Short mmCIF file of C-alpha atoms in Angstrom, two decimals:
data_model
loop_
_atom_site.label_atom_id
_atom_site.label_comp_id
_atom_site.label_asym_id
_atom_site.label_seq_id
_atom_site.Cartn_x
_atom_site.Cartn_y
_atom_site.Cartn_z
CA MET A 20 16.36 3.53 -8.90
CA GLY A 21 17.97 5.26 -11.93
CA GLU A 22 18.93 8.54 -10.23
CA ARG A 23 22.88 9.31 -9.62
CA ASN A 24 24.31 12.18 -7.77
CA GLN A 25 27.20 14.51 -8.70
CA HIS A 26 29.88 11.75 -8.11
CA GLY A 27 28.00 9.26 -10.22
CA LEU A 28 26.58 7.18 -7.12
CA GLY A 29 23.25 5.71 -7.88
CA ARG A 30 20.54 4.85 -5.28
CA TYR A 31 20.80 1.11 -5.42
CA VAL A 32 22.26 -0.04 -2.00
CA PRO A 33 24.12 -3.30 -1.95
CA GLN A 34 22.25 -6.13 0.07
CA GLU A 35 25.43 -6.62 2.58
CA VAL A 36 25.49 -2.97 3.34
CA ARG A 37 21.39 -2.82 3.74
CA ARG A 38 21.80 -5.69 6.23
CA LYS A 39 24.88 -3.84 8.30
CA ILE A 40 22.56 -0.95 8.46
CA ARG A 41 19.44 -2.77 9.30
CA SER A 42 21.34 -4.65 12.37
CA ARG A 43 22.90 -1.59 13.73
CA CYS A 44 19.62 0.33 13.88
CA GLY A 45 17.64 -2.35 15.52
CA PHE A 46 15.42 -2.92 12.04
CA GLY A 47 13.59 0.19 12.23
CA CYS A 48 13.60 4.17 11.98
CA VAL A 49 16.35 5.45 14.30
CA ILE A 50 14.22 8.29 15.47
CA CYS A 51 10.42 6.86 15.87
CA GLY A 52 11.26 3.31 15.80
CA LEU A 53 8.80 2.36 12.92
CA ALA A 54 9.49 -0.59 10.81
CA TYR A 55 8.87 0.60 7.42
CA TYR A 56 11.71 2.48 6.55
CA ASP A 57 14.25 3.73 3.88
CA TYR A 58 18.02 3.80 3.70
CA GLU A 59 19.34 7.03 4.19
CA HIS A 60 22.61 8.94 3.78
CA PHE A 61 23.31 11.43 6.62
CA ASN A 62 26.91 11.86 6.86
CA PRO A 63 27.57 12.76 4.20
CA ASP A 64 24.04 13.50 2.21
CA PHE A 65 23.43 11.22 -0.68
CA LYS A 66 24.22 14.30 -3.10
CA ASP A 67 27.79 14.51 -1.73
CA ALA A 68 28.54 10.59 -1.14
CA LYS A 69 30.97 8.91 -3.20
CA GLU A 70 30.14 5.32 -1.82
CA HIS A 71 27.20 3.77 0.20
CA ASN A 72 28.96 3.33 3.40
CA PRO A 73 27.06 2.00 6.19
CA VAL A 74 28.80 4.08 8.75
CA GLY A 75 27.42 7.18 7.18
CA MET A 76 23.90 5.82 6.54
CA THR A 77 20.64 4.85 8.56
CA LEU A 78 17.08 4.01 8.85
CA LEU A 79 14.47 6.67 8.54
CA CYS A 80 10.75 5.99 8.23
CA MET A 81 8.82 7.69 5.33
CA GLN A 82 7.67 10.69 7.73
CA CYS A 83 11.21 11.38 8.94
CA ASN A 84 12.65 11.01 5.68
CA GLN A 85 10.36 13.66 4.17
CA LYS A 86 11.27 15.78 7.06
CA ARG A 87 14.92 15.38 5.92
CA ALA A 88 14.02 16.01 2.16
CA ARG A 89 11.92 19.23 3.38
CA GLY A 90 14.90 20.57 5.48
CA THR A 91 12.76 20.21 8.81
CA LEU A 92 15.10 17.54 10.36
CA SER A 93 18.77 18.18 10.49
CA ALA A 94 21.74 15.78 9.80
CA ALA A 95 22.89 16.65 13.20
CA THR A 96 19.61 15.18 14.86
CA VAL A 97 19.77 12.04 12.58
CA ALA A 98 23.32 11.47 13.73
CA ARG A 99 22.47 11.66 17.33
CA ALA A 100 19.46 9.22 16.83
CA ASN A 101 21.86 6.89 14.68
CA ASP A 102 24.21 6.72 17.83
CA ASN A 103 21.30 5.76 20.03
CA PRO A 104 18.44 4.05 17.80
CA LYS A 105 14.86 4.21 19.15
CA CYS A 106 14.64 0.45 18.37
CA LYS A 107 17.64 -0.42 20.41
CA GLN A 108 16.39 1.67 23.11
CA GLN A 109 12.90 -0.16 23.22
CA GLY A 110 14.11 -3.48 22.02
CA PHE A 111 11.87 -4.02 18.95
CA ALA A 112 10.84 -2.19 15.73
CA SER A 113 7.21 -2.16 14.96
CA GLU A 114 4.26 -1.07 12.86
CA LEU A 115 0.45 -1.47 12.30
CA PHE A 116 -1.25 -4.02 9.92
CA ASP A 117 -3.86 -2.07 7.82
CA PHE A 118 -6.97 -4.49 8.23
CA GLY A 119 -10.75 -3.45 7.42
CA PRO A 120 -13.83 -4.11 9.30
CA GLY A 121 -14.62 -7.26 7.11
CA PRO A 122 -13.56 -10.79 7.22
CA ILE A 123 -9.96 -11.17 6.75
CA GLU A 124 -8.43 -13.89 4.93
CA VAL A 125 -4.80 -15.47 6.53
CA ARG A 126 -3.18 -17.76 4.22
CA PHE A 127 -0.79 -19.68 6.60
CA ALA A 128 1.32 -21.64 4.09
CA GLY A 129 -0.89 -24.09 2.46
CA VAL A 130 -4.10 -23.16 4.45
CA SER A 131 -6.41 -20.54 4.00
CA PHE A 132 -8.49 -19.32 7.12
CA ILE A 133 -11.39 -16.78 6.61
CA ASP A 134 -13.55 -15.60 9.32
CA CYS A 135 -12.18 -17.71 12.15
CA GLU A 136 -11.75 -16.52 15.55
CA THR A 137 -8.68 -18.98 16.45
CA LEU A 138 -6.68 -19.83 13.41
CA ILE A 139 -4.06 -22.15 14.95
CA GLN A 140 -4.06 -23.27 18.64
CA ILE A 141 -1.17 -25.54 19.95
CA ARG A 142 -1.66 -27.22 23.33
CA GLY A 143 -4.27 -24.52 24.45
CA VAL A 144 -2.18 -21.61 23.20
CA ASN A 145 -3.58 -19.44 20.42
CA LEU A 146 -0.88 -18.87 17.76
CA LEU A 147 -3.09 -16.58 15.76
CA SER A 148 -6.47 -15.23 16.78
CA PHE A 149 -8.84 -12.39 15.79
CA ARG A 150 -11.35 -10.32 18.28
CA PRO A 151 -14.20 -8.16 17.09
CA PRO A 152 -13.62 -4.49 16.49
CA GLU A 153 -13.69 -2.33 19.34
CA GLU A 154 -16.69 0.01 17.72
CA PRO A 155 -18.84 -0.14 14.48
CA GLY A 156 -16.52 0.40 11.26
CA ALA A 157 -13.20 -0.44 13.18
CA PRO A 158 -11.02 -3.01 11.97
CA LEU A 159 -10.74 -6.61 13.31
CA LEU A 160 -8.05 -7.02 15.65
CA LEU A 161 -5.27 -9.91 15.06
CA SER A 162 -2.96 -11.03 17.73
CA GLY A 163 -0.62 -13.66 17.91
CA PHE A 164 3.21 -14.80 17.67
CA PHE A 165 5.75 -16.44 15.64
CA PRO A 166 8.56 -18.63 17.31
CA ASP A 167 11.35 -20.14 15.36
CA VAL A 168 12.81 -23.61 15.51
CA THR A 169 14.52 -22.79 18.89
CA GLY A 170 11.27 -21.45 20.19
CA ALA A 171 12.34 -17.82 20.35
CA THR A 172 9.72 -15.43 19.36
CA THR A 173 10.64 -14.00 16.04
CA LEU A 174 7.57 -11.56 15.43
CA LYS A 175 4.57 -10.89 17.95
CA ILE A 176 1.22 -9.14 16.90
CA VAL A 177 -0.90 -7.34 19.74
CA ASP A 178 -4.31 -6.10 18.23
CA ASN A 179 -2.91 -5.42 14.67
CA GLU A 180 0.46 -4.01 15.73
CA TRP A 181 3.39 -6.13 14.82
CA SER A 182 6.87 -6.00 16.58
CA ALA A 183 10.21 -7.62 15.86
CA GLY A 184 12.58 -7.77 18.30
CA ASP A 185 16.37 -6.10 17.81
CA ASP A 186 17.88 -9.87 19.04
CA ASN A 187 16.63 -11.17 15.66
CA TRP A 188 19.61 -11.85 13.21
CA ASP A 189 17.95 -10.00 10.60
CA VAL A 190 14.39 -8.38 9.97
CA GLU A 191 13.93 -7.07 6.39
CA VAL A 192 10.83 -5.04 5.24
CA GLU A 193 10.66 -4.47 1.54
CA GLY A 194 7.40 -3.31 0.08
CA PRO A 195 4.63 -5.10 1.48
CA ARG A 196 6.81 -8.21 2.67
CA ILE A 197 8.35 -8.77 6.09
CA THR A 198 11.18 -11.36 6.11
CA ILE A 199 12.85 -12.43 9.40
CA ARG A 200 16.34 -14.40 9.13
CA ARG A 201 18.14 -16.51 11.52
CA GLY A 202 21.24 -16.34 9.34
CA LEU A 203 22.52 -15.81 5.60
CA GLY A 204 19.77 -17.50 3.66
CA ASP A 205 18.02 -18.91 6.39
CA VAL A 206 14.53 -17.57 6.48
CA ALA A 207 12.34 -18.44 9.81
CA LEU A 208 9.45 -16.10 8.54
CA GLN A 209 8.33 -14.38 5.75
CA ILE A 210 4.84 -12.51 5.80
CA ARG A 211 3.29 -10.65 2.81
CA VAL A 212 0.42 -8.08 3.66
CA HIS A 213 -2.44 -7.39 1.14
CA PRO A 214 -4.27 -4.63 2.57
CA PRO A 215 -7.18 -4.53 3.83
CA HIS A 216 -8.35 -8.10 3.60
CA ALA A 217 -5.67 -10.43 3.78
CA LEU A 218 -2.28 -11.58 4.91
CA ALA A 219 -0.14 -14.33 3.72
CA VAL A 220 2.49 -16.46 5.77
CA GLU A 221 4.78 -17.27 2.91
CA LYS A 222 7.24 -19.02 4.88
CA ILE A 223 7.52 -20.44 8.10
CA ASP A 224 9.76 -22.72 10.27
CA MET A 225 8.99 -22.93 13.56
CA GLU A 226 8.63 -25.13 16.86
CA PHE A 227 6.41 -24.57 19.79
CA GLU A 228 5.32 -26.91 22.63
CA GLY A 229 6.61 -29.88 20.89
CA TYR A 230 5.03 -29.09 17.41
CA PHE A 231 7.30 -28.27 14.56
CA LEU A 232 5.56 -26.28 11.72
CA LYS A 233 7.17 -25.75 8.26
CA GLY A 234 5.45 -24.08 5.35
CA ASN A 235 5.63 -22.40 2.07
CA GLU A 236 3.15 -20.78 -0.21
CA GLU A 237 1.79 -23.97 -1.12
CA THR A 238 2.22 -26.43 1.60
CA LEU A 239 2.13 -26.58 5.43
CA SER A 240 4.03 -29.42 6.87
CA TYR A 241 3.70 -30.38 10.83
CA SER A 242 5.75 -32.90 13.04
CA MET A 243 6.05 -33.73 16.68
CA ASP A 244 9.67 -34.89 16.29
CA GLY A 245 10.98 -32.77 13.44
CA LYS A 246 11.53 -36.22 11.31
CA SER A 247 8.18 -37.60 10.43
CA TRP A 248 6.07 -35.01 8.57
CA SER A 249 2.27 -34.75 7.74
CA LYS A 250 1.34 -32.05 5.00
CA LEU A 251 -1.78 -29.63 4.27
CA THR A 252 -2.10 -28.45 0.85
CA SER A 253 -4.74 -25.99 -0.59
CA VAL A 254 -6.87 -26.53 2.55
CA GLY A 255 -9.62 -23.82 3.06
CA ILE A 256 -11.22 -23.10 6.64
CA GLN A 257 -13.98 -20.75 7.12
CA GLY A 258 -16.32 -19.58 9.93
CA CYS A 259 -14.77 -21.77 12.45
CA LYS A 260 -13.94 -20.88 16.30
CA VAL A 261 -10.95 -22.78 15.89
CA GLY A 262 -9.31 -23.57 12.65
CA ILE A 263 -6.56 -26.02 13.59
CA MET A 264 -5.97 -27.44 16.85
CA PHE A 265 -2.75 -29.20 17.90
CA ALA A 266 -3.39 -30.68 21.26
#
């Protein structure tokens, strides 16, 4: 973070510049579409840059960034990808959750689920569910989706691969945390991964099939009208076929 180039420009990129880059690139690496990324100067390279100008910056995953650092990926190739980002082509950025073969704890706001087949079910639809590994020693497989308060899906998971659509207002991945926003300061979903045994939904604000769910790290609140709320705090559910069912 303390590194500066010949013009005295530091590595820190202002938040508003980061958001512009994320939005333009579709929230993932412009070359391969992976959702774990770095902010990279390419026109000009960081060593020659005098400012963090989003026009000359892009998103590259760690592997593609290493290729740039090693001189095996040219600025011209990055520029072409920046003009037609992979995530914009396919409509989403994606990555894999790193889960092990043992029981996975999912902390969904104020509720902790361990060794449950279906965590939350709403009107017969599984919001989050696990299935067994496909072979001995392989990881458990998580699938599900997270809508926002309008019912639009912000993030979906299919067999441990998560994807976030480029139609989201903002998707930020920083360290182990994924944050999806509907607008400035308006968080629809925040997830933190704790590989290989846990995943935490730290913030959620959603509606699905007439049920509203809202939560932080301490409490999960639910409502059928968005006005009268019930709360679940410090609840543990273990070894159930269906953890919570909203009929």
